[in-house]
Amino acid sequence: MEKKRGKLYLFTGYAPGAGKSYLMVQRAVEQSEDRKVVIGFLNSDHRDVAQILKDHHVKRMFRRKYSVKKILEQHPDVVVMDELGMYGLNKDQKSFVYEDVEVMLQAGIDVYASANLKRFQSLNPKFKEITGIGIKTTIPDSFLEMAEAIIFVDREPALMRLDFRKGRLFERERMNSRIMQKNFKLDNLKAYRSLCLKILKESYREKLEIHQRNS
């Protein structure tokens, strides 16, 4: 009998700092009393995320890199995989996170994953028109199409801009980069947000959830 394919829950936003990883972990671990939840990969060690894991007694298997083989050996019901577009984090072989997610889905595991919308293949050129900044390695659109639900974490651009200026989002070197300075101009953040909402409402309305973050 063929194994039932797992479901993908995609958490997205219009720029880093909206809180998509926090919400993703929160939603996943809330199921941990009834389902086995494994934290496969998180891109950073935010204290608030660490507290969620502690409160729900969910342990992280890995820190900087992960092993798909070891994740599968745990026979989880749900796996959390941050940043679909990242590459070279799998200890077993060189791969993109989205390729490893596909393996987990085929194994019948539900996956909670994150990626900003501009990282998807056909959408990236639309965002590049706003700032001239493109992304070399993109995520196949099929991951948008296959998602059971797309959760867009919406946050006011002014709050995103303030966090950026206060140094709450990145280390100083990254914050001072030309690309980040351009991405976090208020007008550009507003344009990114508007484009994201337009795309999601036009093409993915049936599976779209907008989570409003007000802080």
PDB file of N, CA and C in Angstrom, residues 13-14 115-141 144 179 183 191-192 195-196 199 204:
ATOM      1  N   GLY A  13       6.135  35.685   4.554  1.00  0.00           N
ATOM      2  CA  GLY A  13       6.017  37.103   4.850  1.00  0.00           C
ATOM      3  C   GLY A  13       6.616  37.911   3.713  1.00  0.00           C
ATOM      4  N   TYR A  14       6.651  39.219   3.876  1.00  0.00           N
ATOM      5  CA  TYR A  14       7.188  40.055   2.807  1.00  0.00           C
ATOM      6  C   TYR A  14       8.625  40.488   3.057  1.00  0.00           C
ATOM      7  N   ALA A 115       9.440  30.543   4.329  1.00  0.00           N
ATOM      8  CA  ALA A 115      10.193  31.215   3.268  1.00  0.00           C
ATOM      9  C   ALA A 115       9.481  32.519   2.939  1.00  0.00           C
ATOM     10  N   ASN A 116      10.237  33.573   2.727  1.00  0.00           N
ATOM     11  CA  ASN A 116       9.621  34.813   2.264  1.00  0.00           C
ATOM     12  C   ASN A 116       9.137  34.625   0.831  1.00  0.00           C
ATOM     13  N   LEU A 117       8.056  35.288   0.497  1.00  0.00           N
ATOM     14  CA  LEU A 117       7.401  35.056  -0.791  1.00  0.00           C
ATOM     15  C   LEU A 117       8.301  35.388  -1.978  1.00  0.00           C
ATOM     16  N   LYS A 118       9.172  36.369  -1.811  1.00  0.00           N
ATOM     17  CA  LYS A 118      10.008  36.784  -2.935  1.00  0.00           C
ATOM     18  C   LYS A 118      11.050  35.744  -3.327  1.00  0.00           C
ATOM     19  N   ARG A 119      11.194  34.690  -2.532  1.00  0.00           N
ATOM     20  CA  ARG A 119      12.175  33.663  -2.854  1.00  0.00           C
ATOM     21  C   ARG A 119      11.669  32.649  -3.877  1.00  0.00           C
ATOM     22  N   PHE A 120      10.380  32.710  -4.227  1.00  0.00           N
ATOM     23  CA  PHE A 120       9.843  31.724  -5.165  1.00  0.00           C
ATOM     24  C   PHE A 120      10.129  32.120  -6.616  1.00  0.00           C
ATOM     25  N   GLN A 121      10.365  31.107  -7.415  1.00  0.00           N
ATOM     26  CA  GLN A 121      10.947  31.250  -8.748  1.00  0.00           C
ATOM     27  C   GLN A 121      10.248  32.276  -9.640  1.00  0.00           C
ATOM     28  N   SER A 122       8.955  32.124  -9.835  1.00  0.00           N
ATOM     29  CA  SER A 122       8.273  33.011 -10.768  1.00  0.00           C
ATOM     30  C   SER A 122       7.940  34.367 -10.147  1.00  0.00           C
ATOM     31  N   LEU A 123       7.986  34.443  -8.820  1.00  0.00           N
ATOM     32  CA  LEU A 123       7.627  35.682  -8.133  1.00  0.00           C
ATOM     33  C   LEU A 123       8.800  36.616  -7.934  1.00  0.00           C
ATOM     34  N   ASN A 124      10.003  36.064  -7.846  1.00  0.00           N
ATOM     35  CA  ASN A 124      11.182  36.881  -7.575  1.00  0.00           C
ATOM     36  C   ASN A 124      11.363  38.053  -8.548  1.00  0.00           C
ATOM     37  N   PRO A 125      11.147  37.854  -9.864  1.00  0.00           N
ATOM     38  CA  PRO A 125      11.288  38.987 -10.784  1.00  0.00           C
ATOM     39  C   PRO A 125      10.333  40.148 -10.475  1.00  0.00           C
ATOM     40  N   LYS A 126       9.160  39.839  -9.932  1.00  0.00           N
ATOM     41  CA  LYS A 126       8.201  40.889  -9.586  1.00  0.00           C
ATOM     42  C   LYS A 126       8.729  41.756  -8.446  1.00  0.00           C
ATOM     43  N   PHE A 127       9.393  41.123  -7.496  1.00  0.00           N
ATOM     44  CA  PHE A 127       9.980  41.866  -6.372  1.00  0.00           C
ATOM     45  C   PHE A 127      11.232  42.622  -6.826  1.00  0.00           C
ATOM     46  N   LYS A 128      11.957  42.024  -7.768  1.00  0.00           N
ATOM     47  CA  LYS A 128      13.161  42.677  -8.281  1.00  0.00           C
ATOM     48  C   LYS A 128      12.827  43.988  -8.971  1.00  0.00           C
ATOM     49  N   GLU A 129      11.640  44.079  -9.556  1.00  0.00           N
ATOM     50  CA  GLU A 129      11.219  45.317 -10.212  1.00  0.00           C
ATOM     51  C   GLU A 129      11.117  46.482  -9.226  1.00  0.00           C
ATOM     52  N   ILE A 130      10.886  46.176  -7.969  1.00  0.00           N
ATOM     53  CA  ILE A 130      10.727  47.225  -6.950  1.00  0.00           C
ATOM     54  C   ILE A 130      12.066  47.833  -6.556  1.00  0.00           C
ATOM     55  N   THR A 131      13.062  46.993  -6.320  1.00  0.00           N
ATOM     56  CA  THR A 131      14.349  47.480  -5.790  1.00  0.00           C
ATOM     57  C   THR A 131      15.543  47.192  -6.689  1.00  0.00           C
ATOM     58  N   GLY A 132      15.353  46.320  -7.685  1.00  0.00           N
ATOM     59  CA  GLY A 132      16.491  45.900  -8.501  1.00  0.00           C
ATOM     60  C   GLY A 132      17.277  44.777  -7.861  1.00  0.00           C
ATOM     61  N   ILE A 133      16.816  44.298  -6.707  1.00  0.00           N
ATOM     62  CA  ILE A 133      17.516  43.236  -5.983  1.00  0.00           C
ATOM     63  C   ILE A 133      16.847  41.896  -6.267  1.00  0.00           C
ATOM     64  N   GLY A 134      17.609  40.993  -6.863  1.00  0.00           N
ATOM     65  CA  GLY A 134      17.102  39.660  -7.149  1.00  0.00           C
ATOM     66  C   GLY A 134      17.753  38.625  -6.262  1.00  0.00           C
ATOM     67  N   ILE A 135      17.326  37.381  -6.391  1.00  0.00           N
ATOM     68  CA  ILE A 135      17.868  36.275  -5.612  1.00  0.00           C
ATOM     69  C   ILE A 135      18.406  35.226  -6.582  1.00  0.00           C
ATOM     70  N   LYS A 136      19.626  34.781  -6.357  1.00  0.00           N
ATOM     71  CA  LYS A 136      20.267  33.836  -7.277  1.00  0.00           C
ATOM     72  C   LYS A 136      19.623  32.452  -7.211  1.00  0.00           C
ATOM     73  N   THR A 137      19.378  31.976  -6.006  1.00  0.00           N
ATOM     74  CA  THR A 137      18.794  30.645  -5.849  1.00  0.00           C
ATOM     75  C   THR A 137      17.367  30.787  -5.338  1.00  0.00           C
ATOM     76  N   THR A 138      16.427  30.306  -6.120  1.00  0.00           N
ATOM     77  CA  THR A 138      15.012  30.452  -5.782  1.00  0.00           C
ATOM     78  C   THR A 138      14.379  29.092  -5.456  1.00  0.00           C
ATOM     79  N   ILE A 139      13.159  29.139  -4.975  1.00  0.00           N
ATOM     80  CA  ILE A 139      12.410  27.943  -4.594  1.00  0.00           C
ATOM     81  C   ILE A 139      11.383  27.647  -5.694  1.00  0.00           C
ATOM     82  N   PRO A 140      11.258  26.409  -6.116  1.00  0.00           N
ATOM     83  CA  PRO A 140      10.253  26.088  -7.140  1.00  0.00           C
ATOM     84  C   PRO A 140       8.840  26.483  -6.712  1.00  0.00           C
ATOM     85  N   ASP A 141       8.071  27.002  -7.652  1.00  0.00           N
ATOM     86  CA  ASP A 141       6.690  27.409  -7.366  1.00  0.00           C
ATOM     87  C   ASP A 141       5.827  26.234  -6.908  1.00  0.00           C
ATOM     88  N   LEU A 144       4.500  26.289  -3.437  1.00  0.00           N
ATOM     89  CA  LEU A 144       3.317  27.113  -3.186  1.00  0.00           C
ATOM     90  C   LEU A 144       2.060  26.352  -3.592  1.00  0.00           C
ATOM     91  N   ILE A 179      22.318  45.872   0.314  1.00  0.00           N
ATOM     92  CA  ILE A 179      21.063  45.183  -0.008  1.00  0.00           C
ATOM     93  C   ILE A 179      20.040  45.348   1.108  1.00  0.00           C
ATOM     94  N   ASN A 183      16.453  47.096   1.036  1.00  0.00           N
ATOM     95  CA  ASN A 183      15.254  46.303   1.307  1.00  0.00           C
ATOM     96  C   ASN A 183      14.389  46.921   2.398  1.00  0.00           C
ATOM     97  N   ALA A 191       5.869  48.521  -0.571  1.00  0.00           N
ATOM     98  CA  ALA A 191       5.655  47.937  -1.897  1.00  0.00           C
ATOM     99  C   ALA A 191       5.725  46.414  -1.849  1.00  0.00           C
ATOM    100  N   TYR A 192       6.675  45.877  -1.088  1.00  0.00           N
ATOM    101  CA  TYR A 192       6.784  44.424  -0.919  1.00  0.00           C
ATOM    102  C   TYR A 192       5.496  43.862  -0.318  1.00  0.00           C
ATOM    103  N   LEU A 195       2.547  43.941  -2.766  1.00  0.00           N
ATOM    104  CA  LEU A 195       2.689  42.929  -3.816  1.00  0.00           C
ATOM    105  C   LEU A 195       2.377  41.537  -3.274  1.00  0.00           C
ATOM    106  N   CYS A 196       2.877  41.233  -2.075  1.00  0.00           N
ATOM    107  CA  CYS A 196       2.604  39.925  -1.468  1.00  0.00           C
ATOM    108  C   CYS A 196       1.107  39.685  -1.311  1.00  0.00           C
ATOM    109  N   ILE A 199      -0.591  39.075  -4.736  1.00  0.00           N
ATOM    110  CA  ILE A 199      -0.300  37.747  -5.288  1.00  0.00           C
ATOM    111  C   ILE A 199      -1.080  36.667  -4.545  1.00  0.00           C
ATOM    112  N   TYR A 204      -3.902  32.387  -4.429  1.00  0.00           N
ATOM    113  CA  TYR A 204      -3.921  31.356  -3.384  1.00  0.00           C
ATOM    114  C   TYR A 204      -4.970  31.634  -2.304  1.00  0.00           C
TER     115      TYR A 204
END
